[in-house]
Coordinates of C-alpha atoms in Angstrom, one line a residue:
M6 CA -118.7 87.1 -70.1
R7 CA -116.2 84.3 -70.0
K8 CA -116.6 81.4 -67.5
I9 CA -113.9 79.3 -65.8
A10 CA -114.8 76.0 -64.2
L11 CA -112.6 74.9 -61.2
L12 CA -113.0 71.2 -60.3
M13 CA -111.2 70.4 -57.0
D14 CA -111.2 67.9 -54.2
G15 CA -110.7 69.1 -50.6
W16 CA -107.9 68.4 -48.2
G17 CA -109.8 66.0 -46.1
S18 CA -112.9 68.0 -45.0
F19 CA -111.1 71.3 -45.6
I20 CA -111.8 73.3 -48.8
T21 CA -108.8 74.7 -50.6
T22 CA -109.4 78.4 -50.8
A23 CA -106.0 79.6 -52.2
W24 CA -106.7 78.8 -55.9
S25 CA -110.0 80.6 -55.9
I26 CA -108.7 83.7 -54.1
G27 CA -105.8 84.0 -56.5
I28 CA -108.0 83.7 -59.5
I29 CA -110.6 86.1 -58.3
N30 CA -108.0 88.7 -57.2
R31 CA -106.3 88.5 -60.6
I32 CA -109.6 88.9 -62.4
K33 CA -110.3 92.0 -60.5
E34 CA -106.8 93.4 -61.0
T35 CA -107.0 93.0 -64.7
N36 CA -110.7 93.9 -65.1
E37 CA -111.3 90.8 -67.1
D38 CA -114.9 89.9 -67.9
V39 CA -114.6 86.5 -66.3
N40 CA -116.4 84.6 -63.5
L41 CA -115.3 81.5 -61.6
Y42 CA -117.4 78.4 -61.0
V43 CA -116.0 76.1 -58.3
F44 CA -117.2 72.5 -58.1
N45 CA -115.9 71.2 -54.8
S46 CA -115.9 67.7 -53.3
T47 CA -114.6 66.2 -50.1
G48 CA -114.2 62.8 -51.6
N49 CA -111.1 61.7 -49.7
W50 CA -112.6 62.6 -46.3
S51 CA -114.5 59.4 -45.5
N52 CA -113.6 55.7 -45.4
D53 CA -117.0 55.0 -47.0
V54 CA -116.4 54.6 -50.7
N55 CA -120.0 55.2 -51.6
Y56 CA -119.9 58.5 -49.7
N57 CA -116.8 59.5 -51.6
L58 CA -118.2 58.6 -55.0
A59 CA -121.3 60.7 -54.2
E60 CA -119.1 63.6 -53.4
Y61 CA -117.2 63.3 -56.7
N62 CA -120.5 63.3 -58.5
I63 CA -120.4 67.1 -58.3
F64 CA -117.9 67.0 -61.1
R65 CA -120.7 65.7 -63.3
L66 CA -123.0 68.6 -62.6
P67 CA -121.7 71.1 -65.1
D68 CA -121.7 70.8 -68.9
L69 CA -118.0 71.5 -69.3
K70 CA -118.5 72.5 -72.9
S71 CA -120.3 75.6 -71.8
F72 CA -117.1 77.0 -70.2
D73 CA -114.2 78.9 -71.7
A74 CA -111.5 77.3 -69.6
I75 CA -111.2 74.5 -67.0
I76 CA -108.8 74.4 -64.0
L77 CA -108.3 71.1 -62.2
E78 CA -107.0 70.4 -58.8
L79 CA -107.5 66.7 -58.4
T80 CA -104.3 65.8 -56.5
N81 CA -106.3 64.3 -53.6
V82 CA -108.9 62.3 -55.6
T83 CA -108.7 58.8 -54.2
E84 CA -110.8 57.0 -56.8
K85 CA -109.0 56.1 -60.0
R86 CA -112.2 55.6 -62.0
V87 CA -113.4 59.1 -61.0
L88 CA -110.1 60.6 -62.1
E89 CA -110.2 58.8 -65.5
E90 CA -113.8 59.8 -66.2
T91 CA -113.2 63.4 -65.2
V92 CA -110.2 63.7 -67.4
K93 CA -112.1 62.2 -70.3
R94 CA -115.0 64.7 -69.9
V95 CA -112.6 67.6 -69.6
K96 CA -110.8 66.6 -72.8
E97 CA -114.1 66.4 -74.6
A98 CA -114.8 70.1 -73.7
N99 CA -112.1 71.2 -76.1
V100 CA -111.1 74.3 -74.1
P101 CA -107.8 75.3 -72.4
V102 CA -107.2 73.1 -69.4
L103 CA -104.8 73.8 -66.5
S104 CA -103.9 71.2 -63.8
I105 CA -102.8 72.5 -60.4
S106 CA -100.2 70.5 -58.5
E107 CA -100.7 67.4 -60.7
V108 CA -99.5 66.4 -64.1
L109 CA -102.6 65.0 -65.9
A110 CA -103.0 63.7 -69.4
D111 CA -102.3 66.4 -72.0
F112 CA -103.1 69.3 -69.7
K113 CA -100.8 72.2 -68.7
Y114 CA -99.3 72.0 -65.2
V115 CA -99.3 75.0 -62.8
G116 CA -97.6 74.8 -59.4
V117 CA -94.4 74.7 -57.5
D118 CA -91.2 73.0 -58.8
N119 CA -91.3 70.2 -56.1
F120 CA -88.1 68.6 -57.5
S121 CA -86.1 71.8 -57.1
A122 CA -87.6 72.6 -53.8
S123 CA -86.8 69.2 -52.4
V124 CA -83.2 69.4 -53.6
T125 CA -82.9 72.9 -51.9
N126 CA -84.1 71.3 -48.6
I127 CA -81.8 68.4 -48.5
K128 CA -78.8 70.4 -49.8
H129 CA -79.2 72.7 -46.8
L130 CA -79.1 69.8 -44.4
Y131 CA -76.1 68.3 -46.2
N132 CA -74.0 71.4 -46.7
D133 CA -74.9 73.6 -43.7
H134 CA -75.5 70.9 -41.0
N135 CA -73.3 68.1 -42.3
C136 CA -76.2 65.6 -42.3
R137 CA -75.4 62.2 -43.9
S138 CA -78.1 59.9 -42.6
F139 CA -81.8 60.5 -43.1
Y140 CA -85.3 59.2 -42.5
F141 CA -87.7 60.2 -45.2
I142 CA -91.4 60.3 -44.3
M143 CA -93.3 61.1 -47.4
G144 CA -96.8 61.3 -48.8
P145 CA -98.9 58.9 -50.9
K146 CA -96.7 57.0 -53.4
D147 CA -98.9 57.9 -56.4
N148 CA -99.2 61.6 -55.6
Y149 CA -97.4 63.7 -58.2
E150 CA -96.0 66.4 -55.8
N151 CA -94.8 63.7 -53.5
K152 CA -93.1 61.7 -56.3
E153 CA -91.3 64.9 -57.5
R154 CA -90.0 65.6 -54.0
V155 CA -88.8 62.0 -53.6
R156 CA -87.2 62.2 -57.0
G157 CA -85.3 65.3 -56.0
I158 CA -84.1 63.6 -52.8
A159 CA -83.1 60.5 -54.6
E160 CA -81.0 62.3 -57.2
F161 CA -79.2 64.4 -54.6
M162 CA -78.5 61.4 -52.4
R163 CA -77.1 59.4 -55.3
A164 CA -75.1 62.3 -56.7
N165 CA -73.4 62.6 -53.3
D166 CA -72.8 58.9 -52.7
L167 CA -75.3 58.8 -49.8
D168 CA -77.3 55.7 -48.9
F169 CA -80.9 56.0 -50.2
S170 CA -82.8 52.8 -49.5
E171 CA -86.4 51.8 -49.0
E172 CA -85.6 50.9 -45.4
N173 CA -85.4 54.6 -44.4
L174 CA -88.2 55.7 -46.7
C175 CA -91.9 55.7 -45.8
Y176 CA -94.8 56.4 -48.1
D177 CA -98.0 57.3 -46.3
S178 CA -100.5 60.2 -46.0
F179 CA -100.1 63.9 -45.5
A180 CA -101.5 63.7 -42.0
F181 CA -99.9 64.3 -38.6
E182 CA -100.4 60.6 -37.7
S183 CA -98.1 59.6 -40.6
G184 CA -95.2 61.4 -39.0
Y185 CA -96.0 60.2 -35.5
D186 CA -96.5 56.5 -36.4
N187 CA -93.7 56.2 -39.0
F188 CA -91.0 57.9 -36.9
K189 CA -91.7 55.5 -34.1
R190 CA -91.6 52.5 -36.4
L191 CA -88.4 53.6 -38.1
Y192 CA -86.7 54.3 -34.8
N193 CA -87.6 50.9 -33.4
V194 CA -86.6 49.0 -36.6
N195 CA -83.2 50.8 -37.0
N196 CA -82.5 51.2 -33.3
N197 CA -80.6 54.4 -34.1
L198 CA -81.3 58.0 -34.9
P199 CA -80.6 59.7 -38.3
D200 CA -79.0 63.1 -38.6
A201 CA -82.3 64.4 -40.0
V202 CA -85.9 63.5 -40.8
V203 CA -87.2 65.0 -44.0
C204 CA -91.0 65.2 -44.0
V205 CA -93.4 65.7 -46.9
N206 CA -95.2 68.6 -45.1
D207 CA -95.4 70.5 -41.8
D208 CA -98.2 68.3 -40.4
V209 CA -96.0 65.2 -40.8
A210 CA -93.0 67.1 -39.3
M211 CA -95.0 68.0 -36.2
G212 CA -96.0 64.3 -35.9
V213 CA -92.3 63.4 -35.9
C214 CA -91.5 66.0 -33.2
E215 CA -94.4 64.8 -31.0
A216 CA -93.3 61.2 -31.3
A217 CA -89.7 62.2 -30.4
K218 CA -90.9 64.0 -27.2
E219 CA -92.7 60.8 -26.1
L220 CA -89.5 58.8 -26.6
G221 CA -87.5 61.3 -24.6
L222 CA -85.8 62.8 -27.6
N223 CA -85.4 66.4 -28.6
V224 CA -85.5 68.3 -31.9
P225 CA -83.0 69.7 -32.9
R226 CA -80.6 68.5 -30.2
D227 CA -80.8 64.8 -31.1
F228 CA -81.8 65.1 -34.8
L229 CA -83.1 67.7 -37.3
V230 CA -86.5 67.9 -38.9
T231 CA -87.8 69.7 -42.0
G232 CA -91.3 70.1 -43.3
F233 CA -93.0 71.7 -46.3
D234 CA -95.8 74.3 -46.9
N235 CA -95.2 77.0 -44.2
F236 CA -98.7 77.1 -43.0
D237 CA -99.1 79.2 -39.8
K238 CA -98.6 76.1 -37.6
A239 CA -95.0 75.9 -38.8
K240 CA -94.0 79.1 -37.1
F241 CA -96.3 78.7 -34.1
Y242 CA -95.0 75.2 -33.3
M243 CA -92.1 74.7 -30.9
P244 CA -89.5 74.2 -32.3
K245 CA -90.5 76.4 -35.2
L246 CA -90.3 74.3 -38.3
T247 CA -87.8 74.7 -41.2
T248 CA -90.0 74.5 -44.2
T249 CA -90.6 75.5 -47.8
Q250 CA -93.0 78.4 -48.3
V251 CA -95.3 78.3 -51.3
I252 CA -97.8 81.1 -51.6
R253 CA -100.6 79.1 -53.1
E254 CA -102.7 82.1 -54.1
N255 CA -99.9 82.8 -56.6
I256 CA -100.9 79.6 -58.4
G257 CA -104.4 81.1 -59.0
Y258 CA -102.7 84.3 -60.2
K259 CA -100.5 82.3 -62.6
C260 CA -103.5 80.3 -63.9
M261 CA -105.4 83.5 -64.7
D262 CA -102.3 85.2 -66.4
L263 CA -101.8 82.1 -68.6
L264 CA -105.4 82.1 -69.7
C265 CA -105.4 85.8 -70.4
D266 CA -102.2 85.4 -72.6
Y267 CA -104.0 82.6 -74.4
W268 CA -107.3 84.5 -74.9
H269 CA -105.9 87.9 -75.8
K270 CA -102.4 87.3 -77.2
N271 CA -102.9 83.8 -78.6
I272 CA -99.8 82.7 -76.7
E273 CA -99.6 78.9 -76.4
I274 CA -99.5 77.8 -72.7
P275 CA -96.2 75.9 -71.8
D276 CA -96.5 72.4 -70.5
K277 CA -95.1 73.2 -67.1
N278 CA -95.6 76.5 -65.3
Y279 CA -93.9 77.2 -62.0
I280 CA -94.3 79.8 -59.2
D281 CA -91.6 80.8 -56.9
Y282 CA -90.9 79.2 -53.5
T283 CA -88.9 80.2 -50.5
F284 CA -86.9 77.9 -48.3
L285 CA -87.2 79.1 -44.7
T286 CA -84.7 77.9 -42.1
R287 CA -85.8 77.8 -38.4
E288 CA -85.0 76.0 -35.2
S289 CA -86.1 72.5 -36.2
C290 CA -83.1 72.1 -38.4
G291 CA -80.7 73.7 -35.9
C292 CA -80.5 77.1 -37.5
P293 CA -80.4 80.2 -35.3
K294 CA -83.7 81.5 -34.0
H295 CA -85.3 84.3 -36.1
S296 CA -87.3 87.0 -34.6
E297 CA -90.4 86.5 -36.7
D298 CA -93.4 88.7 -35.9
I299 CA -96.2 86.3 -35.4
S300 CA -98.5 88.8 -33.6
V301 CA -100.7 89.5 -36.6
A302 CA -101.1 85.8 -37.4
A303 CA -101.8 85.1 -33.7
M304 CA -104.4 87.8 -33.6
E305 CA -106.0 86.4 -36.8
Q306 CA -106.0 83.0 -35.2
M307 CA -107.7 84.2 -32.1
I308 CA -110.4 86.1 -34.1
Y309 CA -110.9 83.0 -36.2
S310 CA -111.3 80.8 -33.1
M311 CA -113.9 83.2 -31.7
E312 CA -115.8 83.5 -35.0
N313 CA -115.7 79.7 -35.4
D314 CA -117.1 79.2 -31.9
K315 CA -120.0 81.5 -32.7
F316 CA -120.5 79.8 -36.0
S317 CA -120.5 76.3 -34.4
K318 CA -123.1 77.4 -31.8
D319 CA -125.3 78.9 -34.5
I320 CA -125.0 75.7 -36.6
M321 CA -126.0 73.6 -33.6
A322 CA -129.0 75.9 -33.0
M323 CA -129.9 75.5 -36.7
S324 CA -129.6 71.7 -36.4
A325 CA -131.8 71.7 -33.3
R326 CA -134.5 73.7 -35.1
M327 CA -134.2 71.4 -38.1
G328 CA -134.7 68.4 -35.8
K329 CA -138.1 69.8 -34.8
C330 CA -139.4 70.3 -38.3
N331 CA -142.1 68.1 -39.8
N332 CA -141.2 68.3 -43.4
I333 CA -138.3 69.0 -45.8
N334 CA -139.2 72.5 -46.9
D335 CA -139.5 73.6 -43.2
I336 CA -136.0 72.2 -42.6
I337 CA -134.6 74.3 -45.5
K338 CA -136.3 77.5 -44.2
C339 CA -134.2 77.2 -41.0
I340 CA -131.1 78.1 -43.1
K341 CA -132.1 81.7 -43.3
R342 CA -131.0 82.4 -39.8
V343 CA -127.3 81.5 -40.4
L344 CA -127.0 83.4 -43.7
P345 CA -125.6 86.6 -42.1
L346 CA -122.7 84.5 -40.7
L347 CA -121.8 83.2 -44.2
K348 CA -121.6 86.7 -45.8
C349 CA -122.5 85.4 -49.2
D350 CA -124.3 87.3 -52.0
A351 CA -126.7 84.5 -53.0
M352 CA -127.5 80.9 -52.2
C353 CA -129.6 78.3 -54.0
I354 CA -130.5 74.8 -52.8
A355 CA -131.6 72.5 -55.6
I356 CA -132.9 69.0 -54.8
D357 CA -134.3 66.0 -56.6
P358 CA -138.2 66.1 -56.5
K359 CA -138.1 62.5 -55.5
I360 CA -137.0 63.6 -52.0
Y361 CA -140.7 64.4 -51.4
R362 CA -141.9 60.9 -52.4
Y363 CA -142.7 59.7 -48.9
N364 CA -144.1 62.9 -47.7
S365 CA -147.3 62.2 -49.7
K366 CA -148.9 58.9 -48.7
V367 CA -150.1 57.9 -52.1
D368 CA -152.8 55.3 -51.9
T369 CA -151.2 52.5 -53.9
H370 CA -151.1 48.9 -52.9
T371 CA -147.4 48.2 -53.5
I372 CA -144.9 49.2 -50.9
T373 CA -142.1 51.2 -52.5
T374 CA -138.7 50.7 -51.0
S375 CA -136.7 53.0 -53.3
V376 CA -137.2 56.3 -54.9
D377 CA -134.5 55.7 -57.5
F378 CA -132.2 58.7 -56.7
K379 CA -129.4 59.0 -59.2
V380 CA -126.0 57.6 -58.4
K381 CA -124.2 59.1 -61.4
G382 CA -125.1 62.6 -62.6
Y383 CA -128.0 64.8 -61.7
P384 CA -131.7 64.7 -62.8
N385 CA -132.7 67.0 -65.7
L386 CA -135.1 68.9 -63.5
L387 CA -134.4 69.9 -59.9
N388 CA -136.7 71.6 -57.4
V389 CA -135.5 74.8 -55.8
P390 CA -137.1 75.1 -52.4
F391 CA -134.6 77.8 -51.3
F392 CA -133.2 80.7 -53.3
Y393 CA -131.7 83.7 -51.5
D394 CA -130.3 86.8 -53.2
K395 CA -129.5 89.8 -51.1
D396 CA -129.9 92.1 -54.1
A397 CA -132.9 90.5 -56.0
D398 CA -136.4 89.7 -54.8
K399 CA -137.0 87.9 -58.1
A400 CA -134.8 85.0 -57.0
Y401 CA -137.7 83.8 -54.9
D402 CA -139.7 83.2 -58.1
I403 CA -137.4 80.4 -59.1
T404 CA -139.0 77.0 -58.2
S405 CA -137.1 74.6 -60.5
I406 CA -134.0 74.5 -62.7
R407 CA -132.4 72.5 -65.5
G408 CA -128.6 72.5 -65.4
I409 CA -126.8 75.5 -64.0
F410 CA -127.1 78.0 -66.8
P411 CA -128.7 80.5 -67.3
T412 CA -129.7 80.5 -63.6
F413 CA -126.2 81.0 -62.3
E414 CA -124.9 83.4 -65.0
A415 CA -123.8 86.7 -63.5
D416 CA -123.7 90.1 -65.3
V417 CA -120.9 91.4 -63.1
S418 CA -117.4 90.0 -63.5
G419 CA -115.1 88.7 -60.7
Q420 CA -117.8 86.5 -59.1
C421 CA -117.0 83.2 -57.4
M422 CA -119.8 80.7 -57.5
L423 CA -119.3 77.6 -55.4
F424 CA -121.2 74.3 -55.9
L425 CA -121.3 71.6 -53.2
P426 CA -123.0 68.2 -53.4
I427 CA -125.9 67.0 -51.2
H428 CA -126.3 63.2 -51.0
F429 CA -127.5 60.4 -48.8
G430 CA -124.6 58.0 -48.8
K431 CA -124.2 57.0 -52.5
L432 CA -127.5 58.6 -53.5
T433 CA -127.4 62.0 -55.2
V434 CA -130.0 64.3 -53.8
G435 CA -129.0 67.7 -55.1
F436 CA -126.5 70.6 -54.6
I437 CA -126.0 73.9 -52.9
A438 CA -124.8 76.8 -55.0
V439 CA -123.3 79.9 -53.3
R440 CA -122.4 83.2 -55.0
G441 CA -119.8 85.3 -53.2
A442 CA -118.5 82.2 -51.4
L443 CA -114.9 83.3 -50.7
F444 CA -115.6 84.3 -47.1
M445 CA -117.3 81.0 -46.1
M446 CA -114.5 79.1 -48.0
L447 CA -111.8 81.0 -46.2
K448 CA -113.4 80.5 -42.8
Q449 CA -113.8 76.7 -43.6
Y450 CA -117.6 76.9 -42.9
T451 CA -118.6 74.9 -46.0
F452 CA -118.2 71.3 -44.7
T453 CA -119.9 72.0 -41.4
F454 CA -122.7 73.9 -43.0
V455 CA -123.5 71.4 -45.7
N456 CA -123.1 68.5 -43.4
A457 CA -125.7 70.0 -41.0
I458 CA -128.2 70.5 -43.8
Q459 CA -127.5 67.1 -45.3
T460 CA -127.9 65.3 -42.0
A461 CA -131.2 67.0 -41.3
L462 CA -132.6 66.3 -44.7
E463 CA -131.5 62.6 -44.6
A464 CA -133.0 62.1 -41.1
E465 CA -136.3 63.7 -42.2
F466 CA -136.4 61.8 -45.5
Y467 CA -136.0 58.4 -43.8
R468 CA -138.4 59.4 -41.0
E469 CA -141.0 60.1 -43.7
K470 CA -140.1 56.9 -45.4
I471 CA -140.7 54.9 -42.2
D472 CA -144.0 56.7 -41.7
Y473 CA -144.9 55.9 -45.3
M474 CA -143.9 52.3 -45.0
N475 CA -145.9 51.9 -41.8
H476 CA -148.9 53.6 -43.5
K477 CA -148.6 51.2 -46.5
L478 CA -148.2 48.2 -44.2
K479 CA -151.3 49.2 -42.3
Q480 CA -153.1 49.7 -45.6
Q481 CA -152.1 46.2 -46.7
S482 CA -153.4 44.7 -43.5
I483 CA -156.8 46.4 -43.9
M484 CA -157.2 46.3 -47.7
D485 CA -158.3 43.5 -49.9
F486 CA -155.4 42.7 -52.3
M487 CA -157.6 41.6 -55.2
T488 CA -160.1 44.4 -55.3
G489 CA -158.3 47.3 -53.6
I490 CA -161.1 48.0 -51.2
Y491 CA -161.3 47.4 -47.4
N492 CA -161.2 43.8 -46.1
R493 CA -163.0 42.7 -42.9
L494 CA -160.3 44.1 -40.6
G495 CA -160.4 47.5 -42.4
Y496 CA -164.2 47.5 -42.2
S497 CA -164.1 47.1 -38.4
E498 CA -162.1 50.4 -38.2
A499 CA -163.2 52.5 -41.2
G500 CA -166.8 51.3 -41.2
N501 CA -167.5 52.1 -37.6
E502 CA -165.7 55.4 -37.8
Y503 CA -167.7 56.4 -40.9
F504 CA -171.0 55.3 -39.4
N505 CA -170.5 56.9 -36.0
K506 CA -169.4 60.2 -37.5
A507 CA -172.5 60.3 -39.7
M508 CA -174.8 59.4 -36.8
E509 CA -173.2 62.2 -34.6
M510 CA -173.9 64.7 -37.5
G511 CA -177.5 63.5 -37.8
R512 CA -177.0 62.0 -41.3
K513 CA -178.7 58.9 -42.7
V514 CA -176.4 56.1 -43.9
L515 CA -177.1 53.3 -46.4
I516 CA -175.8 49.8 -45.4
M517 CA -175.9 47.7 -48.5
Y518 CA -175.0 44.0 -48.3
L519 CA -174.1 42.3 -51.7
D520 CA -173.3 38.7 -52.4
L521 CA -172.1 37.3 -55.8
D522 CA -174.6 34.7 -57.1
R523 CA -173.3 31.3 -58.1
L524 CA -169.6 31.8 -57.3
K525 CA -169.0 28.1 -56.7
Y526 CA -170.8 27.2 -60.0
I527 CA -168.6 29.8 -61.9
N528 CA -165.4 28.5 -60.3
D529 CA -166.3 24.8 -60.9
N530 CA -167.5 25.2 -64.5
F531 CA -165.5 28.2 -65.9
G532 CA -162.4 28.3 -63.6
H533 CA -161.3 30.4 -60.7
E534 CA -159.8 33.0 -63.0
N535 CA -163.3 33.9 -64.2
G536 CA -164.5 33.8 -60.6
D537 CA -161.9 36.4 -59.7
I538 CA -163.0 38.6 -62.6
A539 CA -166.6 38.5 -61.3
I540 CA -165.4 39.4 -57.8
T541 CA -163.3 42.3 -59.1
L542 CA -166.2 43.6 -61.3
I543 CA -168.4 43.9 -58.2
S544 CA -165.9 46.2 -56.5
D545 CA -165.6 48.1 -59.8
A546 CA -169.4 48.6 -59.9
M547 CA -169.4 49.9 -56.3
R548 CA -166.6 52.4 -57.1
E549 CA -168.4 53.5 -60.3
Y550 CA -171.7 54.5 -58.6
S551 CA -170.9 55.2 -55.0
D552 CA -169.7 58.4 -53.4
V553 CA -166.0 59.2 -53.1
S554 CA -166.3 59.2 -49.3
S555 CA -168.1 55.9 -49.1
V556 CA -166.7 52.8 -47.4
M557 CA -166.5 49.7 -49.7
V558 CA -165.7 46.4 -48.2
R559 CA -165.0 42.8 -49.3
M560 CA -166.2 40.8 -46.3
G561 CA -165.2 37.4 -47.6
G562 CA -165.0 35.4 -50.8
D563 CA -168.1 36.7 -52.4
E564 CA -169.7 39.1 -49.9
F565 CA -169.5 42.8 -50.0
I566 CA -170.7 45.8 -47.9
L567 CA -171.2 49.4 -49.0
L568 CA -171.7 52.3 -46.6
Q569 CA -172.6 55.8 -47.8
E570 CA -174.8 58.6 -46.9
C571 CA -178.3 58.3 -48.3
T572 CA -181.6 60.1 -47.7
D573 CA -184.4 57.9 -49.2
E574 CA -185.3 54.6 -50.8
S575 CA -185.3 56.0 -54.4
E576 CA -181.5 56.6 -54.1
V577 CA -181.1 53.0 -52.9
N578 CA -183.2 51.6 -55.7
R579 CA -181.2 53.6 -58.3
L580 CA -177.9 52.5 -56.9
E581 CA -178.9 48.8 -56.9
M582 CA -180.1 49.1 -60.5
N583 CA -176.9 50.8 -61.6
I584 CA -174.8 48.1 -60.0
R585 CA -176.8 45.3 -61.6
N586 CA -176.8 46.9 -65.1
Y587 CA -173.0 47.6 -64.8
L588 CA -172.4 43.9 -64.1
K589 CA -174.6 42.8 -67.0
E590 CA -172.9 45.1 -69.4
K591 CA -169.3 44.2 -68.3
S592 CA -170.2 40.5 -68.6
A593 CA -171.0 41.0 -72.3
V594 CA -168.0 43.4 -73.0
K595 CA -165.6 40.9 -71.5
G596 CA -167.2 38.0 -73.3
L597 CA -167.8 36.0 -70.2
P598 CA -169.7 32.7 -70.6
F599 CA -172.1 33.8 -67.9
V600 CA -173.9 36.9 -66.7
I601 CA -172.7 38.3 -63.3
D602 CA -175.5 39.0 -60.9
V603 CA -175.6 39.8 -57.2
S604 CA -178.1 39.5 -54.4
I605 CA -178.5 42.7 -52.5
G606 CA -180.0 43.7 -49.1
S607 CA -180.2 47.4 -48.2
V608 CA -181.0 49.2 -45.0
I609 CA -181.0 53.0 -44.3
A610 CA -179.7 53.8 -40.8
D611 CA -181.5 56.7 -39.1
P612 CA -179.7 58.6 -36.3
V613 CA -183.0 58.9 -34.3
E614 CA -183.1 55.1 -34.0
E615 CA -179.9 54.9 -32.0
K616 CA -179.0 51.4 -33.2
L617 CA -175.5 49.9 -33.7
L618 CA -173.9 49.4 -37.1
S619 CA -173.9 45.7 -36.5
E620 CA -177.7 45.7 -36.1
Y621 CA -178.2 47.4 -39.4
E622 CA -175.6 45.1 -41.0
R623 CA -177.5 42.1 -39.8
E624 CA -180.8 43.5 -41.2
A625 CA -179.1 44.1 -44.6
E626 CA -177.6 40.6 -44.6
I627 CA -181.0 39.0 -43.9
K628 CA -182.6 41.0 -46.8
M629 CA -179.7 39.9 -49.1
Y630 CA -180.2 36.2 -48.1
N631 CA -184.0 36.5 -48.6
E632 CA -183.4 37.8 -52.2
K633 CA -180.9 35.0 -52.8
S634 CA -183.4 32.4 -51.5
S635 CA -186.2 33.8 -53.8
K636 CA -183.9 33.4 -56.8
K637 CA -183.3 29.7 -55.9
V638 CA -187.1 29.2 -55.7
M639 CA -187.6 30.8 -59.0
R640 CA -185.0 28.5 -60.6

């Protein structure tokens, strides 16, 4: 089974469906054993560069050498470094490469002949409408399609001795606002109207018409307008737009035919491969009205609007449910309810295991401010908290993956697998993979769907992080930094809680008060570093021989308290002996110039006595001081 990788950037937040539909339809028509893998970003949608770069990171997900051909549609990629790196990786794959709508490196171009189409447009205005003066509101200056259209215009203008100057030429975006703003600016600067305004596409043409209406002008009475693309809006708008029709699905068809010729007939792919276009004259250029039947398109638009309303409501409901979840896996489970709307065959969500970092309040003593999500590329191993397959229960057994193959290999040809990035700003978190994705691509559900999931995951991740940080800050406030056990503040909370719970359950509790002997002598004669070692070893001894559930406290410089359940004096004596022996052995092992010793006072609290912890603590402290005093007398 051959595999084709399609790397593409969206048109703003909209996914380009035409290429995939054309490729898949042609695969099915020819019965080729081929599947399509689409890696889609929306990297030109946001003004946030970090967001865009994280979107483009999806291009790094696949090992391109594992594919039999690569198709690129990178016309809208806004980051030069991304484009350069992607081209470099694609070249290294050493497989046939086709570039849609953009001439890139040594790759083969597939698309419309924008130069010829542009000449056809302006020739019509010149010959049929006697236009001699123009405004040109075009797209981004570096965009290949736009450059070709401008080149066609320029050559025609010069060949016919017409004025073609930068004063009447605007380079901007492909958006409605570009036509609206630039027409007003040109009109104010020139203080006169041209015969026609040639626009890079239909959105820009509508912007021009709307700006004209605000200025009290009329298209086509006062000047003519032409667009490009012939999307439905061109024939719905009033006046209907003169435009150039390009059936973009045919570009996908063309790509597939070229690859089949290469694979089966060993026919070399030409450098440039064009599909047909049709120049459509309508009212905006003053041509007679045509009785176009738009009823089918209007009905489709109404159905789409109703479906989209339902989808939006269900996504809002999903988001609301996600907002009530208490962990990341529960958020992901909410997705199941919207799957019927997406009509996909399978879906997988793969995420970096580090996303769970703050969900587990690990008992360390350093506050972690970052989980080191990757910015470039993806982790070798990703968790799979969600894997749905309408035809296979075994999918639920997948809990982790490395790369995308063999997990996403299909036995049946003509499959479209879509990969979409998940990220928090610039931080790569994972991806969503969808098999049978053409429906949700066609309905433009992908951006809204992924954005809802991404927003919920990010909110939960940072909520968990805040909880974690608060937990660690609290831990730092109640823990002794040197020994890692409770400090006096922690003892007032944890000690009383432990003691009161044991008393309520009728269990006896040992209160052991320990004091390091001769700390001042050690510090003065052997240095504070050795004094710190002695203090740390006492806490180590307590850990070594006390219960896991016990409460260990450093009350001050050299004083310690241990609380743990205890039944009789023999346990107390054994514990005291173990602690003293541990300190003596460690003194020798570490080669200390002194032997560490402690004075200890122990009391067993009995629930029947109904005394406070502070009373037992005072008794233990007195016993400890009595032992310390006896040692001084003996010396």
